[in-house]
């Protein structure tokens, strides 16, 4: 059983983000979950000094479109890091596996080829409860974790 709290981190190891600019692409599918991921992500970026004008949020219909959205953001030289936020929940067909594999491979490829780091905030869950647990519930918020990673990678 998972125990790691996604919102816990060593605050002393997070650089100041006041001069950094972030792009966030968030999926509308499972929007209750992705909205909570976005809230966590933005508030953690701001907690570390990022100013709201330097946090640019764009939505895409589903997680598969996160690849295109992230790619477009990396073409804009203004971002120090790009974060993708999405949630895929297993259904009755193998669609879940194709989406998870497609997004993961697409974002990994982009990350290796783009000069802007991309942070992978895709929840891949067996059911809605697992998604709730990781978007501000029992296991913290993946959005918080992504914000901290984005700041560290922007500094990198
Ligand atoms: C089609 C689909 C399904 C079944 N499930 C999800 C999901 O759980 N999470 C998600 O973000 N998107 C889902 N989608 C939509 C696909 O990501 C994509 O938007 C469509 O296949 C159109 O390209």
PDB file of N, CA, C and O in Angstrom, residues 111-155:
ATOM      1  N   UNK A 111      11.050  15.599 -23.446  1.00  0.00           N
ATOM      2  CA  UNK A 111      11.938  16.020 -22.359  1.00  0.00           C
ATOM      3  C   UNK A 111      13.405  15.849 -22.765  1.00  0.00           C
ATOM      4  O   UNK A 111      14.267  16.640 -22.380  1.00  0.00           O
ATOM      5  N   UNK A 112      13.657  14.803 -23.559  1.00  0.00           N
ATOM      6  CA  UNK A 112      15.034  14.529 -23.963  1.00  0.00           C
ATOM      7  C   UNK A 112      15.481  15.424 -25.114  1.00  0.00           C
ATOM      8  O   UNK A 112      16.675  15.569 -25.352  1.00  0.00           O
ATOM      9  N   UNK A 113      14.532  16.013 -25.837  1.00  0.00           N
ATOM     10  CA  UNK A 113      14.900  16.761 -27.037  1.00  0.00           C
ATOM     11  C   UNK A 113      14.700  18.274 -26.891  1.00  0.00           C
ATOM     12  O   UNK A 113      15.248  19.041 -27.685  1.00  0.00           O
ATOM     13  N   UNK A 114      13.915  18.677 -25.913  1.00  0.00           N
ATOM     14  CA  UNK A 114      13.634  20.105 -25.754  1.00  0.00           C
ATOM     15  C   UNK A 114      14.669  20.746 -24.820  1.00  0.00           C
ATOM     16  O   UNK A 114      15.228  20.072 -23.946  1.00  0.00           O
ATOM     17  N   UNK A 115      14.926  22.028 -24.983  1.00  0.00           N
ATOM     18  CA  UNK A 115      15.842  22.675 -24.043  1.00  0.00           C
ATOM     19  C   UNK A 115      15.107  23.137 -22.784  1.00  0.00           C
ATOM     20  O   UNK A 115      15.723  23.589 -21.834  1.00  0.00           O
ATOM     21  N   UNK A 116      13.776  23.014 -22.788  1.00  0.00           N
ATOM     22  CA  UNK A 116      12.994  23.352 -21.584  1.00  0.00           C
ATOM     23  C   UNK A 116      12.627  22.056 -20.859  1.00  0.00           C
ATOM     24  O   UNK A 116      12.077  21.141 -21.477  1.00  0.00           O
ATOM     25  N   UNK A 117      12.936  21.955 -19.571  1.00  0.00           N
ATOM     26  CA  UNK A 117      12.548  20.734 -18.852  1.00  0.00           C
ATOM     27  C   UNK A 117      11.032  20.596 -18.750  1.00  0.00           C
ATOM     28  O   UNK A 117      10.318  21.593 -18.581  1.00  0.00           O
ATOM     29  N   UNK A 118      10.570  19.369 -18.854  1.00  0.00           N
ATOM     30  CA  UNK A 118       9.126  19.096 -18.730  1.00  0.00           C
ATOM     31  C   UNK A 118       8.921  18.194 -17.521  1.00  0.00           C
ATOM     32  O   UNK A 118       9.630  17.192 -17.356  1.00  0.00           O
ATOM     33  N   UNK A 119       7.960  18.555 -16.707  1.00  0.00           N
ATOM     34  CA  UNK A 119       7.692  17.792 -15.481  1.00  0.00           C
ATOM     35  C   UNK A 119       6.409  16.988 -15.670  1.00  0.00           C
ATOM     36  O   UNK A 119       5.388  17.513 -16.128  1.00  0.00           O
ATOM     37  N   UNK A 120       6.489  15.735 -15.296  1.00  0.00           N
ATOM     38  CA  UNK A 120       5.455  14.738 -15.601  1.00  0.00           C
ATOM     39  C   UNK A 120       4.455  14.601 -14.444  1.00  0.00           C
ATOM     40  O   UNK A 120       4.726  13.923 -13.455  1.00  0.00           O
ATOM     41  N   UNK A 121       3.331  15.262 -14.567  1.00  0.00           N
ATOM     42  CA  UNK A 121       2.311  15.192 -13.518  1.00  0.00           C
ATOM     43  C   UNK A 121       1.082  14.435 -13.991  1.00  0.00           C
ATOM     44  O   UNK A 121      -0.028  14.971 -13.969  1.00  0.00           O
ATOM     45  N   UNK A 122       1.292  13.221 -14.425  1.00  0.00           N
ATOM     46  CA  UNK A 122       0.168  12.390 -14.889  1.00  0.00           C
ATOM     47  C   UNK A 122      -0.145  11.341 -13.831  1.00  0.00           C
ATOM     48  O   UNK A 122       0.694  10.492 -13.529  1.00  0.00           O
ATOM     49  N   UNK A 123      -1.353  11.407 -13.279  1.00  0.00           N
ATOM     50  CA  UNK A 123      -1.790  10.346 -12.366  1.00  0.00           C
ATOM     51  C   UNK A 123      -2.338   9.201 -13.204  1.00  0.00           C
ATOM     52  O   UNK A 123      -3.170   9.424 -14.099  1.00  0.00           O
ATOM     53  N   UNK A 124      -1.880   8.000 -12.955  1.00  0.00           N
ATOM     54  CA  UNK A 124      -2.354   6.818 -13.686  1.00  0.00           C
ATOM     55  C   UNK A 124      -2.962   5.878 -12.644  1.00  0.00           C
ATOM     56  O   UNK A 124      -2.237   5.177 -11.939  1.00  0.00           O
ATOM     57  N   UNK A 125      -4.276   5.905 -12.533  1.00  0.00           N
ATOM     58  CA  UNK A 125      -4.932   5.279 -11.377  1.00  0.00           C
ATOM     59  C   UNK A 125      -5.877   4.151 -11.777  1.00  0.00           C
ATOM     60  O   UNK A 125      -6.513   4.188 -12.823  1.00  0.00           O
ATOM     61  N   UNK A 126      -5.987   3.188 -10.869  1.00  0.00           N
ATOM     62  CA  UNK A 126      -6.920   2.067 -11.071  1.00  0.00           C
ATOM     63  C   UNK A 126      -8.361   2.505 -10.859  1.00  0.00           C
ATOM     64  O   UNK A 126      -9.285   1.920 -11.412  1.00  0.00           O
ATOM     65  N   UNK A 127      -8.559   3.503 -10.007  1.00  0.00           N
ATOM     66  CA  UNK A 127      -9.922   3.938  -9.691  1.00  0.00           C
ATOM     67  C   UNK A 127      -9.891   5.387  -9.182  1.00  0.00           C
ATOM     68  O   UNK A 127      -8.816   5.959  -8.950  1.00  0.00           O
ATOM     69  N   UNK A 128     -11.095   5.945  -8.997  1.00  0.00           N
ATOM     70  CA  UNK A 128     -11.207   7.346  -8.606  1.00  0.00           C
ATOM     71  C   UNK A 128     -10.622   7.602  -7.217  1.00  0.00           C
ATOM     72  O   UNK A 128     -10.042   8.657  -6.964  1.00  0.00           O
ATOM     73  N   UNK A 129     -10.760   6.629  -6.336  1.00  0.00           N
ATOM     74  CA  UNK A 129     -10.232   6.827  -4.977  1.00  0.00           C
ATOM     75  C   UNK A 129      -8.717   7.021  -4.993  1.00  0.00           C
ATOM     76  O   UNK A 129      -8.183   7.891  -4.286  1.00  0.00           O
ATOM     77  N   UNK A 130      -8.021   6.250  -5.816  1.00  0.00           N
ATOM     78  CA  UNK A 130      -6.559   6.429  -5.920  1.00  0.00           C
ATOM     79  C   UNK A 130      -6.230   7.831  -6.409  1.00  0.00           C
ATOM     80  O   UNK A 130      -5.251   8.447  -5.972  1.00  0.00           O
ATOM     81  N   UNK A 131      -7.034   8.335  -7.336  1.00  0.00           N
ATOM     82  CA  UNK A 131      -6.799   9.684  -7.867  1.00  0.00           C
ATOM     83  C   UNK A 131      -7.059  10.743  -6.791  1.00  0.00           C
ATOM     84  O   UNK A 131      -6.276  11.687  -6.624  1.00  0.00           O
ATOM     85  N   UNK A 132      -8.137  10.575  -6.037  1.00  0.00           N
ATOM     86  CA  UNK A 132      -8.444  11.531  -4.951  1.00  0.00           C
ATOM     87  C   UNK A 132      -7.344  11.517  -3.895  1.00  0.00           C
ATOM     88  O   UNK A 132      -6.953  12.561  -3.374  1.00  0.00           O
ATOM     89  N   UNK A 133      -6.855  10.335  -3.584  1.00  0.00           N
ATOM     90  CA  UNK A 133      -5.802  10.209  -2.567  1.00  0.00           C
ATOM     91  C   UNK A 133      -4.558  11.008  -2.938  1.00  0.00           C
ATOM     92  O   UNK A 133      -3.810  11.453  -2.064  1.00  0.00           O
ATOM     93  N   UNK A 134      -4.323  11.164  -4.257  1.00  0.00           N
ATOM     94  CA  UNK A 134      -3.090  11.806  -4.754  1.00  0.00           C
ATOM     95  C   UNK A 134      -3.292  13.219  -5.282  1.00  0.00           C
ATOM     96  O   UNK A 134      -2.394  13.801  -5.882  1.00  0.00           O
ATOM     97  N   UNK A 135      -4.478  13.761  -5.077  1.00  0.00           N
ATOM     98  CA  UNK A 135      -4.742  15.125  -5.565  1.00  0.00           C
ATOM     99  C   UNK A 135      -5.270  16.003  -4.430  1.00  0.00           C
ATOM    100  O   UNK A 135      -6.228  16.748  -4.576  1.00  0.00           O
ATOM    101  N   UNK A 136      -4.625  15.854  -3.290  1.00  0.00           N
ATOM    102  CA  UNK A 136      -5.014  16.644  -2.124  1.00  0.00           C
ATOM    103  C   UNK A 136      -5.631  15.796  -1.025  1.00  0.00           C
ATOM    104  O   UNK A 136      -6.114  16.320  -0.025  1.00  0.00           O
ATOM    105  N   UNK A 137      -5.608  14.486  -1.178  1.00  0.00           N
ATOM    106  CA  UNK A 137      -6.174  13.577  -0.175  1.00  0.00           C
ATOM    107  C   UNK A 137      -5.114  12.945   0.704  1.00  0.00           C
ATOM    108  O   UNK A 137      -4.080  13.556   1.006  1.00  0.00           O
ATOM    109  N   UNK A 138      -5.361  11.704   1.038  1.00  0.00           N
ATOM    110  CA  UNK A 138      -4.539  10.955   2.002  1.00  0.00           C
ATOM    111  C   UNK A 138      -3.045  10.946   1.681  1.00  0.00           C
ATOM    112  O   UNK A 138      -2.204  10.931   2.582  1.00  0.00           O
ATOM    113  N   UNK A 139      -2.716  10.972   0.397  1.00  0.00           N
ATOM    114  CA  UNK A 139      -1.300  10.874   0.003  1.00  0.00           C
ATOM    115  C   UNK A 139      -0.754  12.189  -0.547  1.00  0.00           C
ATOM    116  O   UNK A 139       0.229  12.211  -1.284  1.00  0.00           O
ATOM    117  N   UNK A 140      -1.387  13.282  -0.163  1.00  0.00           N
ATOM    118  CA  UNK A 140      -0.895  14.598  -0.591  1.00  0.00           C
ATOM    119  C   UNK A 140      -1.360  14.955  -1.988  1.00  0.00           C
ATOM    120  O   UNK A 140      -2.410  14.492  -2.451  1.00  0.00           O
ATOM    121  N   UNK A 141      -0.568  15.789  -2.651  1.00  0.00           N
ATOM    122  CA  UNK A 141      -0.994  16.310  -3.952  1.00  0.00           C
ATOM    123  C   UNK A 141       0.173  16.234  -4.946  1.00  0.00           C
ATOM    124  O   UNK A 141       1.212  16.861  -4.739  1.00  0.00           O
ATOM    125  N   UNK A 142      -0.035  15.484  -6.003  1.00  0.00           N
ATOM    126  CA  UNK A 142       0.987  15.358  -7.048  1.00  0.00           C
ATOM    127  C   UNK A 142       1.338  16.736  -7.639  1.00  0.00           C
ATOM    128  O   UNK A 142       2.464  16.951  -8.099  1.00  0.00           O
ATOM    129  N   UNK A 143       0.374  17.656  -7.610  1.00  0.00           N
ATOM    130  CA  UNK A 143       0.640  19.004  -8.118  1.00  0.00           C
ATOM    131  C   UNK A 143       1.712  19.715  -7.307  1.00  0.00           C
ATOM    132  O   UNK A 143       2.544  20.451  -7.864  1.00  0.00           O
ATOM    133  N   UNK A 144       1.722  19.519  -6.000  1.00  0.00           N
ATOM    134  CA  UNK A 144       2.767  20.104  -5.138  1.00  0.00           C
ATOM    135  C   UNK A 144       4.129  19.550  -5.542  1.00  0.00           C
ATOM    136  O   UNK A 144       5.111  20.287  -5.689  1.00  0.00           O
ATOM    137  N   UNK A 145       4.169  18.235  -5.687  1.00  0.00           N
ATOM    138  CA  UNK A 145       5.431  17.569  -6.048  1.00  0.00           C
ATOM    139  C   UNK A 145       5.951  18.116  -7.380  1.00  0.00           C
ATOM    140  O   UNK A 145       7.141  18.419  -7.530  1.00  0.00           O
ATOM    141  N   UNK A 146       5.048  18.268  -8.357  1.00  0.00           N
ATOM    142  CA  UNK A 146       5.464  18.756  -9.683  1.00  0.00           C
ATOM    143  C   UNK A 146       6.007  20.180  -9.610  1.00  0.00           C
ATOM    144  O   UNK A 146       6.961  20.528 -10.321  1.00  0.00           O
ATOM    145  N   UNK A 147       5.409  21.007  -8.761  1.00  0.00           N
ATOM    146  CA  UNK A 147       5.880  22.391  -8.621  1.00  0.00           C
ATOM    147  C   UNK A 147       7.314  22.404  -8.094  1.00  0.00           C
ATOM    148  O   UNK A 147       8.178  23.122  -8.613  1.00  0.00           O
ATOM    149  N   UNK A 148       7.577  21.613  -7.091  1.00  0.00           N
ATOM    150  CA  UNK A 148       8.922  21.561  -6.505  1.00  0.00           C
ATOM    151  C   UNK A 148       9.929  21.039  -7.540  1.00  0.00           C
ATOM    152  O   UNK A 148      11.027  21.598  -7.698  1.00  0.00           O
ATOM    153  N   UNK A 149       9.541  20.011  -8.266  1.00  0.00           N
ATOM    154  CA  UNK A 149      10.433  19.458  -9.295  1.00  0.00           C
ATOM    155  C   UNK A 149      10.685  20.500 -10.391  1.00  0.00           C
ATOM    156  O   UNK A 149      11.818  20.664 -10.865  1.00  0.00           O
ATOM    157  N   UNK A 150       9.639  21.223 -10.777  1.00  0.00           N
ATOM    158  CA  UNK A 150       9.788  22.242 -11.837  1.00  0.00           C
ATOM    159  C   UNK A 150      10.768  23.338 -11.412  1.00  0.00           C
ATOM    160  O   UNK A 150      11.611  23.776 -12.201  1.00  0.00           O
ATOM    161  N   UNK A 151      10.677  23.765 -10.163  1.00  0.00           N
ATOM    162  CA  UNK A 151      11.594  24.810  -9.672  1.00  0.00           C
ATOM    163  C   UNK A 151      13.029  24.283  -9.692  1.00  0.00           C
ATOM    164  O   UNK A 151      13.965  24.970 -10.142  1.00  0.00           O
ATOM    165  N   UNK A 152      13.205  23.053  -9.226  1.00  0.00           N
ATOM    166  CA  UNK A 152      14.563  22.476  -9.212  1.00  0.00           C
ATOM    167  C   UNK A 152      15.101  22.304 -10.628  1.00  0.00           C
ATOM    168  O   UNK A 152      16.278  22.555 -10.897  1.00  0.00           O
ATOM    169  N   UNK A 153      14.252  21.872 -11.550  1.00  0.00           N
ATOM    170  CA  UNK A 153      14.722  21.676 -12.933  1.00  0.00           C
ATOM    171  C   UNK A 153      14.950  23.003 -13.645  1.00  0.00           C
ATOM    172  O   UNK A 153      15.849  23.112 -14.484  1.00  0.00           O
ATOM    173  N   UNK A 154      14.168  24.012 -13.303  1.00  0.00           N
ATOM    174  CA  UNK A 154      14.397  25.341 -13.882  1.00  0.00           C
ATOM    175  C   UNK A 154      15.772  25.844 -13.445  1.00  0.00           C
ATOM    176  O   UNK A 154      16.520  26.435 -14.229  1.00  0.00           O
ATOM    177  N   UNK A 155      16.123  25.592 -12.202  1.00  0.00           N
ATOM    178  CA  UNK A 155      17.433  25.985 -11.680  1.00  0.00           C
ATOM    179  C   UNK A 155      18.551  25.181 -12.338  1.00  0.00           C
ATOM    180  O   UNK A 155      19.626  25.713 -12.636  1.00  0.00           O
TER     181      UNK A 155
END
